Amino acid sequence: MDQFLQTLMGALAIGSLYALIALGYTMVYGILKFINFAHSDVVVLGAWGSLVFARWAERTAGWSQTPWYLGGVVLIAAMVLCGTVGFLVERLAYKPLRRAPRINVLITAIGVSLFLQNTGQLEAVFGTRPASIPRLVGDRTIAQIGLVKIEMLDVVGLFTALSFMLGLDWLVFRTKIGRAMRAVSFNPQTAGLMGVPVDRVISFTFVLGSMLAATGGFLWALKYSQVNQPADTGWTLLGLKAFVAAVVGGIGNVRGAMLGGLAIGLLEQFGSAYLSSSLSDVYVFSLLIVVLLFRPSGILGSTAVEKV
Amino acid sequence: MSHETPPTPGLVSSLVRGYMPFVVAVGVAIVMQVVVRPNVDPYPAKLLLDIGINCILAVSLTMVNGFTGQFSMGHAGFMAVGGYASGAITYYTSMRVWGAGEARGGVLSGMLGGEGLPWLTVGDGLFLFSLIVGGVVAAGLGYLVGLPSLRLKGDYLAIVTLGFGEIVRVVIQQTSPVLTSAEEVRQATILQLPTHVGGSLGFSGIPYYTGLFWVYLGVCVTLIVAFRLKTSTFGRAFLSIRNDEIAAEAMGVNTTRYKVWAFVIAAFFAGIAGGLFSHTLGVGLSPEAAGFLRSFDVIIMVVLGGLGSISGAVAAAIIVTLLPEWLRGVAEYRMIIYALALILIMIFRPKGLFGVREVWDRATWAWLSRRKSGTGARGGARE
Amino acid sequence: MSEAILQARGVSKSFGGLRAVSEFSLSLPARGLHGLIGPNGAGKTTVFNLLTGVYHPSEGEISLAGESLLGLKPHKRAAAGLARTFQNIRLFAELSVLDNVRIACHLRTTHSMGSAILRLPKHRREERAIVRRSMELLEVFDLAGRASEDARNLPYGDQRRLEIARALATEPKCLLLDEPAAGMNPQEKVDLRKLIHQIRERFGVAILLIEHDMGVVMNLCERITVLNFGQTIAAGTPEHVQSDPKVIEAYLGTE
């Protein structure tokens, strides 16, 4: 029972991170119909940006104790940084390819991913060694059920992730810009003819997705405190799993991405806890293949048929 | 163009013409080993080897990503599987039969010294056998991975193949340490041996058979097969899938079958390339060989070459292999330069260097003359 | 009346709740020329997609030369002798005109991939036959001079004709033409009518065509089926259909 609860806690914590990152994939896919391979590198930027900013703040301010608001400030800084990068990437690399075949856009996305990754690897940027982020959230156990400890860190992470997801859900389904996003996702040409500023909506979507990625990176850095070098394959794997989450939930579907993220978290954590931990990646990709073969549109997605 | 066809040839001349390129291939490979190899330093020789292996990988991936327009991102997975399979065969067979894992090749495997060494030995036969088995094992996996392509398109297939490469990597990581004593090897059963390939530490001890002869034999055979497929009715069927799958199906092309075939053939040659790679001196075969960074490398070659151009893929393989040498002074920026090149190519020359055409097709260069003369050269490689 | 080559009985198709085609029946005799007309969105192209296997019908039976086509994939139906063109031209744009036709010949080849790789005599023989046959077809359609051009560089009318040539290269028993006259000028339409007659005589195929241009349909077809909202509202000879009040209503509206 204790193990079960512990695993469940872990699954929710990691699943909500996957969900946050999956949202970026799903929104971009919904609108432009391609896998933004560079998304995981924006997550990396979020993690490293948080780290660098937090260290800089600590060093220059010389606090004896980390103030409670620093976490929030760091998060906002990371979001601004990632949002800007997301905006630039879309404008400079993807926009010229609006009419190009999808395969070209996919390859460009790989190019952008490699570019961000290896720019981050430069000694002048983040370097090739892992680093650790200062403690921004108190290292406290706030409750204990049996042997299961509920950590402050996990609660803050879960709370942040969930509130951002609810906010996004509200944005997409209840606001004017959300309606424009859905319109562009449904059919960019028609949306354009109806007076929706398509380019601006696409930019907005990228900025939004990148900000969520920043949050994901920030929470990831806090959770593991050690941040790996930008080109570490673990990051690409994180991105892939988040993408799998988006596909499992139904690509292009915002709520599906959240559901998929949690599903992947549960599968991975319970699989590791009760079967074998070294095969956790295999479970995730097997789930992907099974879903694609039997329900290619995902849990909440709808199928699109090519018009002949 | 093949409008003017010669009169019907007899069976013999037809057979000769059919096999001649393979004979030439063996000749080229022997020249590489016997004439070129002794006259270059070990370092450029190693570069020639890398170029050859990358050519095989790039040309084989061209058959999937270029001909049929499917997007596979797990090519390194096939390569790794082939490498491990053939490495396990040569290593454990040598251990069982000869009690030691060293290579016992002839002159053509680059075994120098020792007067009167034969050109080919039993060891070479074992190596060739292991290469083919490695290719077949990889092809079998290619079939399994090709199957989802019946249902998946574009990005989905890309992600599944990427996931496949990762699964291969993780599974190899779980394997047991290599058995290093002849005693242990003799006691293990045949079925146990393939599980002892080193796990995350890598598979060390594979005999060094790979020399310029074997690599360039592989390159030539891959090229012959790729060209002959491309210029046959099957190649046109592949290309039709890439152009318009629905129309291809309506014209009677069994698209699912040919997509799977493309995967199988490409995986076979990737497996061969893996076998050549794993038997190379100074190469540590590790699970990372299946990782996506390696797959990306091959994709970059194929895209740069033009997604469908065989000669373009070869040119790109050479460039991508040599680029690190030229960029040695700025090694840190190498990958950044790659990445930028990839993005810029997609934006400004979306069909790669040569598009689907070959270097010698006149239409490939039509855009050059069009730019100079300003007249529209019809059928140019640019849109 | 001669034996029907293409037969459809009670074919229906629903997408979700929408009934796109309902109870469609057709009996096309060998060498017959049948028109399928109706307002936009009447389900004409859906009928083509059902016949060629792009979609599978919810109910009904489709057979070609007495053999059922149900459950067969499009390429099997092409092998059985059903060829088509597309409303929004679907040529293999990056490939040459000759290659477009050669691909359609692939279906009738029998040599193996290994034979192609080893360049065995059978491969050479069949490749030569493919080129010969493709060039013949291009001659018929007056495209032989442009054989080595990329299909996408052809003028529009040539692209339409190339699509027909490509369809004929599959050696069909029955040819389905989806709006062959779309976008053509009056002179081209007259030529097209001649061409379709020629195709039937020369290749002995039965032809089913979708067409908006009444001049083309009424002059060309022996029988016509009129669809509206997926329902067959009239079927018969051109004269019969033209005078049917339901057809007039569908085209001109009531009130």
Short mmCIF file of C-alpha atoms in Angstrom, two decimals, chain A residues 90-210:
data_model
loop_
_atom_site.label_atom_id
_atom_site.label_comp_id
_atom_site.label_asym_id
_atom_site.label_seq_id
_atom_site.Cartn_x
_atom_site.Cartn_y
_atom_site.Cartn_z
CA GLU A 90 8.76 30.24 -35.57
CA ARG A 91 9.39 33.48 -37.42
CA LEU A 92 12.84 32.65 -38.76
CA ALA A 93 12.72 28.92 -39.40
CA TYR A 94 9.13 27.74 -39.73
CA LYS A 95 7.33 30.70 -41.27
CA PRO A 96 9.27 30.61 -44.57
CA LEU A 97 8.07 27.01 -44.93
CA ARG A 98 4.32 27.57 -44.55
CA ARG A 99 3.69 26.15 -48.02
CA ALA A 100 6.50 23.60 -48.08
CA PRO A 101 5.87 19.85 -47.83
CA ARG A 102 5.50 18.65 -44.27
CA ILE A 103 8.62 16.54 -44.49
CA ASN A 104 10.68 19.71 -45.04
CA VAL A 105 9.18 21.33 -41.98
CA LEU A 106 9.94 18.21 -39.97
CA ILE A 107 13.56 18.27 -41.08
CA THR A 108 13.80 21.97 -40.31
CA ALA A 109 12.48 21.22 -36.84
CA ILE A 110 15.27 18.68 -36.39
CA GLY A 111 17.71 21.34 -37.57
CA VAL A 112 16.36 23.86 -35.07
CA SER A 113 16.58 21.24 -32.34
CA LEU A 114 20.22 20.49 -33.13
CA PHE A 115 20.95 24.19 -33.32
CA LEU A 116 19.47 25.02 -29.92
CA GLN A 117 21.03 21.96 -28.34
CA ASN A 118 24.52 22.64 -29.59
CA THR A 119 24.38 26.36 -28.99
CA GLY A 120 23.55 25.46 -25.40
CA GLN A 121 26.57 23.15 -25.34
CA LEU A 122 28.97 26.04 -25.99
CA GLU A 123 31.14 26.85 -22.99
CA ALA A 124 30.05 30.47 -23.29
CA VAL A 125 26.39 29.46 -22.96
CA PHE A 126 25.59 26.53 -20.65
CA GLY A 127 28.58 24.29 -21.23
CA THR A 128 28.91 20.55 -21.33
CA ARG A 129 28.82 19.75 -17.64
CA PRO A 130 25.75 19.15 -15.50
CA ALA A 131 25.01 21.81 -12.89
CA SER A 132 22.69 22.08 -9.93
CA ILE A 133 20.05 24.70 -9.33
CA PRO A 134 19.78 26.49 -5.97
CA ARG A 135 16.94 25.38 -3.74
CA LEU A 136 14.07 27.65 -4.56
CA VAL A 137 11.38 25.71 -2.74
CA GLY A 138 11.76 24.68 0.88
CA ASP A 139 12.93 21.13 1.30
CA ARG A 140 10.13 20.15 3.63
CA THR A 141 7.85 17.22 4.12
CA ILE A 142 4.40 18.64 4.56
CA ALA A 143 2.48 15.50 5.34
CA GLN A 144 3.12 11.88 6.02
CA ILE A 145 0.74 8.99 5.42
CA GLY A 146 2.21 5.83 6.80
CA LEU A 147 5.67 5.67 5.35
CA VAL A 148 4.76 7.89 2.44
CA LYS A 149 6.13 11.40 2.64
CA ILE A 150 4.48 14.17 0.72
CA GLU A 151 7.16 16.64 -0.25
CA MET A 152 6.60 20.34 -0.50
CA LEU A 153 8.41 20.28 -3.84
CA ASP A 154 6.04 17.78 -5.40
CA VAL A 155 3.00 19.64 -4.16
CA VAL A 156 4.24 22.95 -5.52
CA GLY A 157 5.10 21.32 -8.81
CA LEU A 158 1.77 19.58 -9.14
CA PHE A 159 -0.09 22.72 -8.16
CA THR A 160 1.80 24.87 -10.67
CA ALA A 161 1.33 22.38 -13.47
CA LEU A 162 -2.37 21.90 -12.81
CA SER A 163 -3.12 25.60 -12.51
CA PHE A 164 -1.30 26.29 -15.77
CA MET A 165 -3.25 23.56 -17.50
CA LEU A 166 -6.57 24.87 -16.19
CA GLY A 167 -5.54 28.33 -17.32
CA LEU A 168 -4.73 27.06 -20.78
CA ASP A 169 -7.99 25.17 -20.98
CA TRP A 170 -9.82 28.38 -20.12
CA LEU A 171 -7.78 30.30 -22.67
CA VAL A 172 -8.45 27.87 -25.48
CA PHE A 173 -12.13 27.28 -24.87
CA ARG A 174 -13.35 30.52 -23.34
CA THR A 175 -11.51 33.43 -24.91
CA LYS A 176 -11.43 35.14 -28.27
CA ILE A 177 -7.81 34.26 -28.98
CA GLY A 178 -8.62 30.68 -28.02
CA ARG A 179 -11.41 30.60 -30.55
CA ALA A 180 -9.04 32.01 -33.16
CA MET A 181 -6.54 29.27 -32.32
CA ARG A 182 -9.16 26.60 -32.75
CA ALA A 183 -10.29 28.16 -36.01
CA VAL A 184 -6.74 28.19 -37.41
CA SER A 185 -6.24 24.64 -36.26
CA PHE A 186 -9.39 23.57 -38.05
CA ASN A 187 -8.50 25.23 -41.34
CA PRO A 188 -5.89 28.00 -41.64
CA GLN A 189 -7.02 29.13 -45.09
CA THR A 190 -10.65 29.54 -44.15
CA ALA A 191 -9.74 31.12 -40.84
CA GLY A 192 -7.62 33.63 -42.73
CA LEU A 193 -10.49 34.44 -45.07
CA MET A 194 -12.75 34.98 -42.08
CA GLY A 195 -10.42 37.67 -40.84
CA VAL A 196 -8.45 35.69 -38.25
CA PRO A 197 -4.86 37.02 -38.21
CA VAL A 198 -3.36 33.61 -38.87
CA ASP A 199 0.30 34.53 -38.52
CA ARG A 200 -0.27 36.28 -35.25
CA VAL A 201 -2.26 33.36 -33.90
CA ILE A 202 0.52 30.96 -34.88
CA SER A 203 3.12 33.15 -33.19
CA PHE A 204 0.95 33.36 -30.12
CA THR A 205 0.62 29.59 -30.04
CA PHE A 206 4.38 29.15 -30.23
CA VAL A 207 4.98 31.67 -27.47
CA LEU A 208 2.36 30.01 -25.30
CA GLY A 209 3.73 26.52 -25.93
CA SER A 210 7.26 27.72 -25.23
#
